[in-house]
CSV table of C-alpha atoms in Angstrom, one decimal:
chain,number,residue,atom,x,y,z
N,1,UNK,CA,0.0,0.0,0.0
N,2,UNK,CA,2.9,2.3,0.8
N,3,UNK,CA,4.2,1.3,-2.6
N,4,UNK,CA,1.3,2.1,-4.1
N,5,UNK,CA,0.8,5.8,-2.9
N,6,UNK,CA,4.2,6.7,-3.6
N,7,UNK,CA,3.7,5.8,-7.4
N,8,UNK,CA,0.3,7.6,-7.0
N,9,UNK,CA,1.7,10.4,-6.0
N,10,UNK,CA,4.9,10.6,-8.0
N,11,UNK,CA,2.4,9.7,-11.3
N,12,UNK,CA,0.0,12.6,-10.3
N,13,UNK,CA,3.2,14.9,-9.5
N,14,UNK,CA,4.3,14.5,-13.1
N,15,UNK,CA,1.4,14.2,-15.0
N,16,UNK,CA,0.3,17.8,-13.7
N,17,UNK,CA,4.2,19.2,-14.3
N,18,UNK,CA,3.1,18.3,-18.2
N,19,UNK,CA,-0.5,18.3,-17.9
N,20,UNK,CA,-1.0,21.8,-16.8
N,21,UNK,CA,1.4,23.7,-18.7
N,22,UNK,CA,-0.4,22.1,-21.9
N,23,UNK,CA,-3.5,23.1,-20.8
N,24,UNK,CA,-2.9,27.0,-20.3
N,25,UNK,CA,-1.0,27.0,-23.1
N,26,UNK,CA,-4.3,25.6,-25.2
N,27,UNK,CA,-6.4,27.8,-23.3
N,28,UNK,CA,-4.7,31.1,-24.3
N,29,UNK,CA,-4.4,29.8,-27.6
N,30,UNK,CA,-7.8,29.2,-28.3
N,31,UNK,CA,-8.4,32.8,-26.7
N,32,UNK,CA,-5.8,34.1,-28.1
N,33,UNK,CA,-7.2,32.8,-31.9
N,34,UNK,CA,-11.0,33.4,-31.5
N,35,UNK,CA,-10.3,37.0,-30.4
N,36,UNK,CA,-7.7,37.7,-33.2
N,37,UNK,CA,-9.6,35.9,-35.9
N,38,UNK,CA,-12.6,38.4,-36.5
N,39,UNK,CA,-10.3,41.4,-36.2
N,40,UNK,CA,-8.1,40.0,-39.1
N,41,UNK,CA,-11.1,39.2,-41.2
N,42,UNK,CA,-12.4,42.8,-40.9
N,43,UNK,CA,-16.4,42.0,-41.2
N,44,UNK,CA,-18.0,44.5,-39.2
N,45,UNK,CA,-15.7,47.1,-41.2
N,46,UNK,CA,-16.4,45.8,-44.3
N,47,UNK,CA,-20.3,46.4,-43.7
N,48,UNK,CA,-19.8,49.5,-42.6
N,49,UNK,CA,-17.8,50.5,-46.1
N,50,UNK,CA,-20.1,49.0,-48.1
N,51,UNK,CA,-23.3,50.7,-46.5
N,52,UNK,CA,-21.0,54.0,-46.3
N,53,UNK,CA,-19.9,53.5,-50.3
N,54,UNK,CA,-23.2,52.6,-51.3
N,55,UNK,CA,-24.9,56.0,-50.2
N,56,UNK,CA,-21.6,58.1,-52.1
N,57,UNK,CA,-22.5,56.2,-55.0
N,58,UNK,CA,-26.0,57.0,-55.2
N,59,UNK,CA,-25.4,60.5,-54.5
N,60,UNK,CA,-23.1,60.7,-57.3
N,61,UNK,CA,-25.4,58.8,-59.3
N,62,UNK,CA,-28.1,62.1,-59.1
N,63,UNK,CA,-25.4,64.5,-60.5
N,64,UNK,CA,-25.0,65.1,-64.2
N,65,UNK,CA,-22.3,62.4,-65.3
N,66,UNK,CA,-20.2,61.9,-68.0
N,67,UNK,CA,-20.2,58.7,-69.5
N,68,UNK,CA,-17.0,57.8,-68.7
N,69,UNK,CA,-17.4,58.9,-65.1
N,70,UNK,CA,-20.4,56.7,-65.1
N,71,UNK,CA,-18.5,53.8,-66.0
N,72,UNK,CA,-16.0,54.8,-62.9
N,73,UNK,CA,-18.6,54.5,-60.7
N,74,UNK,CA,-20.2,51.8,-62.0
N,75,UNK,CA,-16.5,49.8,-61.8
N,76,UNK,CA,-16.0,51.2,-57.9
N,77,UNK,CA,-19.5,49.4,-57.7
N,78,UNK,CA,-18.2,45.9,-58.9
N,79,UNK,CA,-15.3,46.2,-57.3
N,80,UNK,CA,-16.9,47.6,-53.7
N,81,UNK,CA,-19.3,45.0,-54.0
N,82,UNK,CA,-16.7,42.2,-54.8
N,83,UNK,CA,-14.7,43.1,-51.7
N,84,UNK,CA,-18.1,43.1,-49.2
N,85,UNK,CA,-18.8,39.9,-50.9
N,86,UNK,CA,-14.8,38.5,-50.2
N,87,UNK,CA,-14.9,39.9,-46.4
N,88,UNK,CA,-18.2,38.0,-45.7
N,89,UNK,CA,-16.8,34.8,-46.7
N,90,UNK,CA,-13.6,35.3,-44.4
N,91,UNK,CA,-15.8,36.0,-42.0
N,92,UNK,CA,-18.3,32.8,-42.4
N,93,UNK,CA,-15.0,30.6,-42.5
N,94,UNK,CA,-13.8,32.5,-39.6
N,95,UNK,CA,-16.5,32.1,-37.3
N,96,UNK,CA,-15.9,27.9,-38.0
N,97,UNK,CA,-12.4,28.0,-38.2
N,98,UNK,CA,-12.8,29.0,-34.4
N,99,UNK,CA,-14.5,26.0,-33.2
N,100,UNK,CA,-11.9,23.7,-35.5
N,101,UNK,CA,-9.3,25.5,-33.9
N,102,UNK,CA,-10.9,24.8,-30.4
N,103,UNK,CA,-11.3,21.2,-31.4
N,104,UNK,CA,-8.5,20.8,-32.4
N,105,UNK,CA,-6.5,22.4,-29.5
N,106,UNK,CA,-9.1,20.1,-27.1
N,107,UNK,CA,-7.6,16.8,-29.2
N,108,UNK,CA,-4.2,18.1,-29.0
N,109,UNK,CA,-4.6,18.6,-25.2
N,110,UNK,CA,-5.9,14.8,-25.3
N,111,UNK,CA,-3.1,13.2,-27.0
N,112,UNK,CA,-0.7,15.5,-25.0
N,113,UNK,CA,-2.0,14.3,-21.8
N,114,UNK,CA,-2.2,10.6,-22.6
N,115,UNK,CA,1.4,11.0,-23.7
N,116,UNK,CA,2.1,12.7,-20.4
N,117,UNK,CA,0.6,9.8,-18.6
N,118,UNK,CA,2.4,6.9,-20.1
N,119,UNK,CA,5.7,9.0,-19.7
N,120,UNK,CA,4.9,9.7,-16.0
N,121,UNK,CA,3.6,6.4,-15.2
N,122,UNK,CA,7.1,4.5,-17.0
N,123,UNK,CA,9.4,7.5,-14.9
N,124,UNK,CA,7.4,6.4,-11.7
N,125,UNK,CA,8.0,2.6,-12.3
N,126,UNK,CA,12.0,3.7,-13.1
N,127,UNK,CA,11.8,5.1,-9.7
N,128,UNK,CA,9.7,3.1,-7.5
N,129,UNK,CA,11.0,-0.1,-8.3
N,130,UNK,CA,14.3,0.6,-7.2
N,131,UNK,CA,13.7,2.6,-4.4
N,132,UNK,CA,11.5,-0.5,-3.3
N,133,UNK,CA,13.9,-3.0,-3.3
N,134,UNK,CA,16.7,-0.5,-2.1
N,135,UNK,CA,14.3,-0.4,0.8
N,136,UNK,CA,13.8,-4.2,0.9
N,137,UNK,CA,17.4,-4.8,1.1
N,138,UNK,CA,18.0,-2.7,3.9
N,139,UNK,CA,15.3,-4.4,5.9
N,140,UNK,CA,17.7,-7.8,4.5
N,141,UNK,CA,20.9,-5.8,6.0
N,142,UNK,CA,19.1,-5.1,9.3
N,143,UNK,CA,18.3,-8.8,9.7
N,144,UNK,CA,21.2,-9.9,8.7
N,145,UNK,CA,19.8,-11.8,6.1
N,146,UNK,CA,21.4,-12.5,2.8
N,147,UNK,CA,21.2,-10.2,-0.3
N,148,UNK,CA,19.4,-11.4,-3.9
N,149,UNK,CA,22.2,-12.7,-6.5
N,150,UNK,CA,22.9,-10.2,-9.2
N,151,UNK,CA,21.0,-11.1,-12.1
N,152,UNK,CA,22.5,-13.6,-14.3
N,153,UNK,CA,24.2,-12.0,-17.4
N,154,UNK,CA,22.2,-12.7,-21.0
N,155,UNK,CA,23.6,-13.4,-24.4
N,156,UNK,CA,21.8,-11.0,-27.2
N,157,UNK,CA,23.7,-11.3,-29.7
N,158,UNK,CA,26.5,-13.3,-31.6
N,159,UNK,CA,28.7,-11.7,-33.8
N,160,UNK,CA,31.8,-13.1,-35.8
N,161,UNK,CA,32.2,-16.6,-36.1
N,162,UNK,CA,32.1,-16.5,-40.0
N,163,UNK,CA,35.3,-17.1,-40.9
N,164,UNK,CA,36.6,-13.4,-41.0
N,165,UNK,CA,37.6,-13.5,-36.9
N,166,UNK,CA,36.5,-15.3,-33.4
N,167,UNK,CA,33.0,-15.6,-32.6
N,168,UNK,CA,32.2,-13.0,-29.7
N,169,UNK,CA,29.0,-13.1,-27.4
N,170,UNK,CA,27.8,-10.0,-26.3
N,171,UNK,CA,26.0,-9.6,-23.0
N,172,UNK,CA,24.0,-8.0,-21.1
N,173,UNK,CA,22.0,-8.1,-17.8
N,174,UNK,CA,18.3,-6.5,-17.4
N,175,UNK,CA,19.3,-3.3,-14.7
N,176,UNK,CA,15.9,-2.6,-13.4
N,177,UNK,CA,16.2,1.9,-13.1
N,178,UNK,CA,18.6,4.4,-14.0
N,179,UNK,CA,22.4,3.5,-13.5
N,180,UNK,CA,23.0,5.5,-10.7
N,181,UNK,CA,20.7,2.9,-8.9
N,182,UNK,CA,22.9,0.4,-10.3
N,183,UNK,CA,25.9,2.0,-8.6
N,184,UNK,CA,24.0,1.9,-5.2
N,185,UNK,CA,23.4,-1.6,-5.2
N,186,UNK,CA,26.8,-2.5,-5.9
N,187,UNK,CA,27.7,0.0,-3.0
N,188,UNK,CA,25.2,-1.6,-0.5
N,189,UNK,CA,26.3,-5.3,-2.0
N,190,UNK,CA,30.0,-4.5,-1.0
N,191,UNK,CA,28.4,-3.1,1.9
N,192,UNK,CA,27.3,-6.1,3.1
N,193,UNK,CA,30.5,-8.1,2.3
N,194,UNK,CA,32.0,-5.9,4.6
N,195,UNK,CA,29.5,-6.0,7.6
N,196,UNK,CA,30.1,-9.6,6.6
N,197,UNK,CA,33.2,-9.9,7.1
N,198,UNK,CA,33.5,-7.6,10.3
N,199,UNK,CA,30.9,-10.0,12.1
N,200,UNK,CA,33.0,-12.9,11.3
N,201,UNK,CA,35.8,-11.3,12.7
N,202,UNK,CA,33.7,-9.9,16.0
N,203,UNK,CA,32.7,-13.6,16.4
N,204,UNK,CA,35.9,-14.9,15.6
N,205,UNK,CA,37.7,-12.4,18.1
N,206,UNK,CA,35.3,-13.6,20.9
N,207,UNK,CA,36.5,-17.2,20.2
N,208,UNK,CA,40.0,-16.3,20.2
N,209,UNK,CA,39.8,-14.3,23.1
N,210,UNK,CA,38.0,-17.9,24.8
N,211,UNK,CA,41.1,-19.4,23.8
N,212,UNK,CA,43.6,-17.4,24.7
N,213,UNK,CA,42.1,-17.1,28.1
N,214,UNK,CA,42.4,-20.9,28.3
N,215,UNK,CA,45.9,-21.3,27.0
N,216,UNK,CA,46.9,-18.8,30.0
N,217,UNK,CA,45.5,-21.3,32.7
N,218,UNK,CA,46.8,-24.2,30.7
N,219,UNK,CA,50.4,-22.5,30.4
N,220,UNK,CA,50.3,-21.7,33.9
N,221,UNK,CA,49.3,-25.1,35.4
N,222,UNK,CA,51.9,-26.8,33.5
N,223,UNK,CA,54.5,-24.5,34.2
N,224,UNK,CA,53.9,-25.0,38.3
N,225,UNK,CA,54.9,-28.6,38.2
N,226,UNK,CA,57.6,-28.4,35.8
N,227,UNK,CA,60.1,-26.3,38.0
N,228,UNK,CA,60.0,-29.4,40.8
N,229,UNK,CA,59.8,-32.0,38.3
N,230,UNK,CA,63.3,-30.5,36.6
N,231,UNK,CA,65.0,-30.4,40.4
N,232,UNK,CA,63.9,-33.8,40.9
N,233,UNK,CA,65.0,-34.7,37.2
N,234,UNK,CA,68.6,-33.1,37.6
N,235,UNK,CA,69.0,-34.9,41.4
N,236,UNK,CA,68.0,-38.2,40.2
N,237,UNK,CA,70.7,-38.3,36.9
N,238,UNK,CA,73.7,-38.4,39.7
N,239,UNK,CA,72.0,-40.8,42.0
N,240,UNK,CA,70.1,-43.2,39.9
N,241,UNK,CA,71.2,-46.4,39.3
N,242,UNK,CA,72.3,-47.5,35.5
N,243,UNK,CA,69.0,-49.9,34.5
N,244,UNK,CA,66.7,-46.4,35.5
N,245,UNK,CA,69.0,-43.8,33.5
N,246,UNK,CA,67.0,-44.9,30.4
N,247,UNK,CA,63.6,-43.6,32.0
N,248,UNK,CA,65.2,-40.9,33.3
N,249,UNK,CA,66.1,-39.6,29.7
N,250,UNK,CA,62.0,-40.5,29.0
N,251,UNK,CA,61.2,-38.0,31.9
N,252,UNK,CA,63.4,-35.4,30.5
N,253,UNK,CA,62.3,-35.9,26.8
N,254,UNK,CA,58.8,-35.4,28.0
N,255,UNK,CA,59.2,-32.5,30.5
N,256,UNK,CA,61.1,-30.5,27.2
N,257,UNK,CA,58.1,-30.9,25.2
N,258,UNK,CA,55.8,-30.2,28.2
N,259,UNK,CA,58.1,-26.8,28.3
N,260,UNK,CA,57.4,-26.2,24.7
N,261,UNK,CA,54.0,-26.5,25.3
N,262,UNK,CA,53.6,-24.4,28.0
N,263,UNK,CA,55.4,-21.3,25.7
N,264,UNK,CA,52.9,-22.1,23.1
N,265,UNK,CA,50.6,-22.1,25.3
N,266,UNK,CA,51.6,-18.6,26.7
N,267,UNK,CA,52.7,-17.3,23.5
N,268,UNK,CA,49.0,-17.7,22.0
N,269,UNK,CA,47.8,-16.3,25.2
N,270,UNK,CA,49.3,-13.1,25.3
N,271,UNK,CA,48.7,-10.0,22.1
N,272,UNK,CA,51.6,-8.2,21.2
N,273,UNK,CA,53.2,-6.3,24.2
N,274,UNK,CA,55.1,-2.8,24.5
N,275,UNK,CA,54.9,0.2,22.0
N,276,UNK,CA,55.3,-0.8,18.5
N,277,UNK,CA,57.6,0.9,15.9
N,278,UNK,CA,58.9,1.7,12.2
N,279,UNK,CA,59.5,-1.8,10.6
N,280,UNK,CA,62.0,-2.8,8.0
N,281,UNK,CA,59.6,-5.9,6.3
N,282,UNK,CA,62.0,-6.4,3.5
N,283,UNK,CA,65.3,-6.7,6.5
N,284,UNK,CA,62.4,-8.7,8.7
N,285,UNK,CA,61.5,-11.4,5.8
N,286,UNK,CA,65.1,-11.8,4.6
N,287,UNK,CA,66.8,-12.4,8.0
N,288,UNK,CA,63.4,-14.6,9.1
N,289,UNK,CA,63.5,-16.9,6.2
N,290,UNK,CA,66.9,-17.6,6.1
N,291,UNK,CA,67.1,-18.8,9.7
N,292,UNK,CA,63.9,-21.0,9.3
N,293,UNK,CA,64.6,-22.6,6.6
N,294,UNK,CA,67.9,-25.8,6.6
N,295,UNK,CA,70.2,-25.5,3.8
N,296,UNK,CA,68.9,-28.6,2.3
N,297,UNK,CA,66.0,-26.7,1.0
N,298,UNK,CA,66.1,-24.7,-1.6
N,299,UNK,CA,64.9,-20.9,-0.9
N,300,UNK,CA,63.9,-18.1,-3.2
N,301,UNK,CA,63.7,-14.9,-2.1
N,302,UNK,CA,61.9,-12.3,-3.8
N,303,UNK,CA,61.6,-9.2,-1.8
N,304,UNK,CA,60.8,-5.4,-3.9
N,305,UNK,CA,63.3,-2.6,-2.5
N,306,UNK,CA,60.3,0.0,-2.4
N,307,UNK,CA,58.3,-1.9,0.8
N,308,UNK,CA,56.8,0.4,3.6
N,309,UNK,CA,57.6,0.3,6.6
N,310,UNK,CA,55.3,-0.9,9.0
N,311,UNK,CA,54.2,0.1,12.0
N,312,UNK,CA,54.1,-2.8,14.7
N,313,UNK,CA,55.7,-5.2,16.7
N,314,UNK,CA,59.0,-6.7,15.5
N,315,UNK,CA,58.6,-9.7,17.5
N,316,UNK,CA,55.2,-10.3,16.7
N,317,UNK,CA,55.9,-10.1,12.9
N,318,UNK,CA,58.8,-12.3,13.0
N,319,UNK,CA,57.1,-14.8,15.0
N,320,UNK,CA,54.0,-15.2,12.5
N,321,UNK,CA,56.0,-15.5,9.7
N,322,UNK,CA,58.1,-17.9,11.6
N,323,UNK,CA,55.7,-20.3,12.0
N,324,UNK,CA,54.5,-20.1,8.7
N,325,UNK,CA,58.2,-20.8,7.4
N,326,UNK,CA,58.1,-23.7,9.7
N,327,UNK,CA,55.2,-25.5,8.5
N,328,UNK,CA,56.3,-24.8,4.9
N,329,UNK,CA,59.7,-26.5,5.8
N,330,UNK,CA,57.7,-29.6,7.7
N,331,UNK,CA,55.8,-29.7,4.8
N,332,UNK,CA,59.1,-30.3,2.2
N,333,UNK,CA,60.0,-32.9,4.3
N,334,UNK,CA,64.3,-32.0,4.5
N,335,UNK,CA,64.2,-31.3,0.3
N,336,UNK,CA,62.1,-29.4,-2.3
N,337,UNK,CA,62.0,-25.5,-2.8
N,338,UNK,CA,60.2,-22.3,-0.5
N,339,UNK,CA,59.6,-19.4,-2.3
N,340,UNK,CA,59.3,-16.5,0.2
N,341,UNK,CA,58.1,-12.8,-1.7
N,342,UNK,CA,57.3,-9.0,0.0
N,343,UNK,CA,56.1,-7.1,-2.4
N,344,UNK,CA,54.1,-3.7,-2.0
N,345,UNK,CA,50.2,-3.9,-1.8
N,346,UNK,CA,47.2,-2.0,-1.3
N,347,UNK,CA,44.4,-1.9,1.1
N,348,UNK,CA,42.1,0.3,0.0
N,349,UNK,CA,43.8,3.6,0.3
N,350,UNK,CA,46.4,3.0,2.8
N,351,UNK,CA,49.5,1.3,1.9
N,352,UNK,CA,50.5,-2.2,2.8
N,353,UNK,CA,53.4,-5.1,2.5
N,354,UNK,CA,51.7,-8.5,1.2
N,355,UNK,CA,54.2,-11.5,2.5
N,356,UNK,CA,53.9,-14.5,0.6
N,357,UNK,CA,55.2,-18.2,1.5
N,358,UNK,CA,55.0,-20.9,-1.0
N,359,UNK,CA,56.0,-24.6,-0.5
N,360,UNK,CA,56.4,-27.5,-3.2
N,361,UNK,CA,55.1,-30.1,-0.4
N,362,UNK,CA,52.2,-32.7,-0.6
N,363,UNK,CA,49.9,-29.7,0.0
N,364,UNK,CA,46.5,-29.4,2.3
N,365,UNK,CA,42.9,-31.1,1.6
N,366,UNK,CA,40.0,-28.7,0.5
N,367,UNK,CA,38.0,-29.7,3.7
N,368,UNK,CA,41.3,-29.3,6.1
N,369,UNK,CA,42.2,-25.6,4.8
N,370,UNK,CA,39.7,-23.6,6.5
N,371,UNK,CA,40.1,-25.2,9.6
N,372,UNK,CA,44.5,-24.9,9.9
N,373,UNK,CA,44.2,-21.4,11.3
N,374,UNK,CA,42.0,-22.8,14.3
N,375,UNK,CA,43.7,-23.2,17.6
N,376,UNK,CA,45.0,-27.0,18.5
N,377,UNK,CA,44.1,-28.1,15.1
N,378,UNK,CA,47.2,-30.0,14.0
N,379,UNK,CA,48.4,-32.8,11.8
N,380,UNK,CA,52.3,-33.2,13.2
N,381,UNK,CA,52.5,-35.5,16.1
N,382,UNK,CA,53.0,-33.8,19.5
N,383,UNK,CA,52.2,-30.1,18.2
N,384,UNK,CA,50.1,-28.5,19.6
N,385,UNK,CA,48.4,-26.7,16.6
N,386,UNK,CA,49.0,-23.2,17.8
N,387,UNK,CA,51.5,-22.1,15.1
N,388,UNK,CA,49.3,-20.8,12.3
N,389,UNK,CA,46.5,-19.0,15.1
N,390,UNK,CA,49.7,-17.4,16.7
N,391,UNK,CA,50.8,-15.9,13.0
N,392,UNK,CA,46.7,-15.2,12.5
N,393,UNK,CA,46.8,-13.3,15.6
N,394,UNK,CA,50.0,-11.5,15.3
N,395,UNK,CA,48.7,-10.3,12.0
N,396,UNK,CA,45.0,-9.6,13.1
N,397,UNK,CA,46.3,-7.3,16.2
N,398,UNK,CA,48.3,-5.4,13.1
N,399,UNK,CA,44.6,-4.8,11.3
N,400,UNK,CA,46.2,-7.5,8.8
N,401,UNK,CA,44.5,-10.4,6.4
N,402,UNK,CA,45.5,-14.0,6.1
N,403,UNK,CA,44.9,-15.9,3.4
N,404,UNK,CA,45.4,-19.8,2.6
N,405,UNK,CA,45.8,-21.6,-0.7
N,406,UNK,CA,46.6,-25.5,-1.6
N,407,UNK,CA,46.8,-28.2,-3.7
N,408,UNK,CA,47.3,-31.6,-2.7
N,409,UNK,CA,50.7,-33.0,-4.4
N,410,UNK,CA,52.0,-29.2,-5.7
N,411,UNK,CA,51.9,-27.5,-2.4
N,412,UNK,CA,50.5,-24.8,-0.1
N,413,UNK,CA,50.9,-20.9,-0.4
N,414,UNK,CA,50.8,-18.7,2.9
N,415,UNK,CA,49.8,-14.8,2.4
N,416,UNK,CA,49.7,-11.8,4.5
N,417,UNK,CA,48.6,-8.5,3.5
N,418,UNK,CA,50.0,-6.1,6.5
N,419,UNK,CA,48.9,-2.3,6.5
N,420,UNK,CA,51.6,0.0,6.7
N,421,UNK,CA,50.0,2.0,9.5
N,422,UNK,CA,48.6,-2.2,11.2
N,423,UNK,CA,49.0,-1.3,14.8
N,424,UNK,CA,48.6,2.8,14.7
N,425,UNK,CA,45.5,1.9,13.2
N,426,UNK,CA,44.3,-0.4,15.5
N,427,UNK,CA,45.3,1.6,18.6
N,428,UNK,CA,43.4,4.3,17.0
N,429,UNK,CA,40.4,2.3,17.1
């Protein structure tokens, strides 16, 4: 119903902007001719002459003429009477040329305004249909339901394919209004890709903050025990006998990787600390990657001299692209080839670095990719699957994106796209 006063109103709005012009303008025309009309035709005057020229010529008529001013007044007779005659036939066609005119003014007025209709009524449609669904979307957005799919693109024509060159398909897509409208539901589709993607990263900072929160208890309960259990390790290498030196080395095997844990543990825990500063990425990747990776591997670096510096944490950089250059070199198993590039990027309008790590290895499954950024979500035995959330974190707390790419038997590729201004920007916020 609300739709349908709106187009009432907008048809009646412009239906009167060309209705009621027309109809003045017909008015004063029709006025304008009927008035004008008898004055140009002269009848009244003409009567008025010929009564007037009648009388001179019967005067004259009484006076002794001669013959050949007889025949001049007999002449201005003919020719008096032929111009009476002439100005009361304008005048008969006059008097019905007015009502043709009006007529035909009244038909013009007709045509104009069923002309005036159909134009409103299609403008109306141009603008009520998209303002409709432009207000159906937003009531979408503020469910946080799903937009409509673009329509799907249309072939109309074929041209080529004769011989003379390649066969080309043009298409098209029906855009339902003006193009402007078309731009605004592109800018409320992206829009909504971003709202998108900021819930998924509300939610997924609520999870992450669950975990870290956990990792702290579960860093700090295994670190209380493992300062005794180290005391007691170190007393009983001197005093126990031979046969128990073997379980001895099990406890202190186990206790190590316990330690490790416990770091992970407290390394996930824990954002980056302290103020941040100017980073040298290009200086950070090159001395990063070439103390990750052994010298049985074969490393490509490929790191653009122009690179911003970034804003952040040092520590927190290196770290998340340590454990990305880690996994790559698990991955290669001791041999194969990492190719490690910084390059410049864009996001949006601010500058960025986008760090890219690529491994040959035997690659990730589809339904495994998604889920290697999760926390304890691992495939190496005894990790603890903490690696790749630390490096998501690190880059996260730097207003960073990850992104992950594989192929099982060609290898895995690694990216990070890190703004130059990461951690201003987030303090900022």
């Amino acid at each position: 119903m609300n739709q349908l006063r709106f187009r009432t109103r907008l048809v009646l709005i412009l239906s009167l902007f060309a209705i009621v012009p027309a109809l003045v303008l017909t008015v004063l025309w029709s006025g304008t001719v009927s008035t004008v009309v008898p004055f140009v035709t002269g009848g009244s005057a003409w009567d008025s002459v010929a009564a007037s020229g009648e009388r001179a010529i019967a005067a004259a008529r009484q006076a002794r003429l001669t013959p050949s001013q007889r025949r001049a007044i007999d002449a201005h007779e003919r020719e008096l009477r032929t111009s009476v005659e002439q100005a009361r036939r304008y005048s008969f066609l006059a008097e019905r040329s007015v009502r043709v005119i009006a007529i035909a003014g009244l038909l013009a007025l007709l045509i104009l305004t069923g002309a005036a209709s159909r134009v409103a009524g299609h403008l109306s449609r141009q603008l009520s249909r998209p303002l409709d669904e432009l207000v159906r979307w937003t009531d979408l957005i503020g469910h946080g339901e799903s937009l409509p799919p673009p329509p799907e693109p249309t072939v109309v024509s074929t041209v080529g394919g004769n011989g003379d060159g390649p066969m080309i398909e043009v298409t098209t897509s029906r855009v339902r209004g003006a193009p402007e409208f078309e731009t605004l539901r592109r800018s409320m589709r992206e829009m909504v890709s971003e709202l998108e993607h900021g819930r998924r990263q509300a939610v997924e900072a609520e999870r992450l903050q669950a975990f870290r929160e956990t990792a702290r208890r579960v860093a700090h309960e295994i670190k209380n025990p493992l300062t005794p259990i180290r005391f007691a390790l170190a007393r009983l290498r001197g005093q126990a006998p031979d046969e128990l030196q073997e379980d001895v080395d099990v406890i202190a095997m186990e206790s190590e990787r316990l330690d490790r844990m416990a770091k992970s543990f407290a390394e996930f825990g824990k954002l980056p600390e302290g103020p941040p500063s100017e980073v040298d990425m290009g200086e950070l990747v090159r001395y990063t990657a070439r103390s990750c990776v052994p010298p049985g591997i074969a490393l490509d670096l490929q790191i653009d001299e122009n690179l911003p510096r970034v804003h952040g944490h040092n520590s927190a950089l290196a770290g998340a692209l340590s454990n990305v250059l880690l996994n790559a070199v698990d991955a290669s198993s001791g041999h194969g080839h990492i190719t490690v590039s910084a390059r410049p990027a864009k996001v949006g309008e601010r500058d960025a670095v986008k760090i890219s790590v690529a491994d040959d290895g035997k690659g990730i499954a589809p339904d495994s990719l998604e889920r290697i950024w999760e926390p304890y979500v691992t495939n190496k035995p005894g990790g603890t699957g903490l690696g790749l959330s630390i490096a998501r974190q690190a880059i996260w707390a730097h207003d960073g994106t990850v992104n992950a790419t594989s192929t099982l038997g060609s290898g895995t590729q690694i990216e990070f796209i890190i703004p130059a201004d990461g951690a201003r920007a987030v303090r900022s916020t």
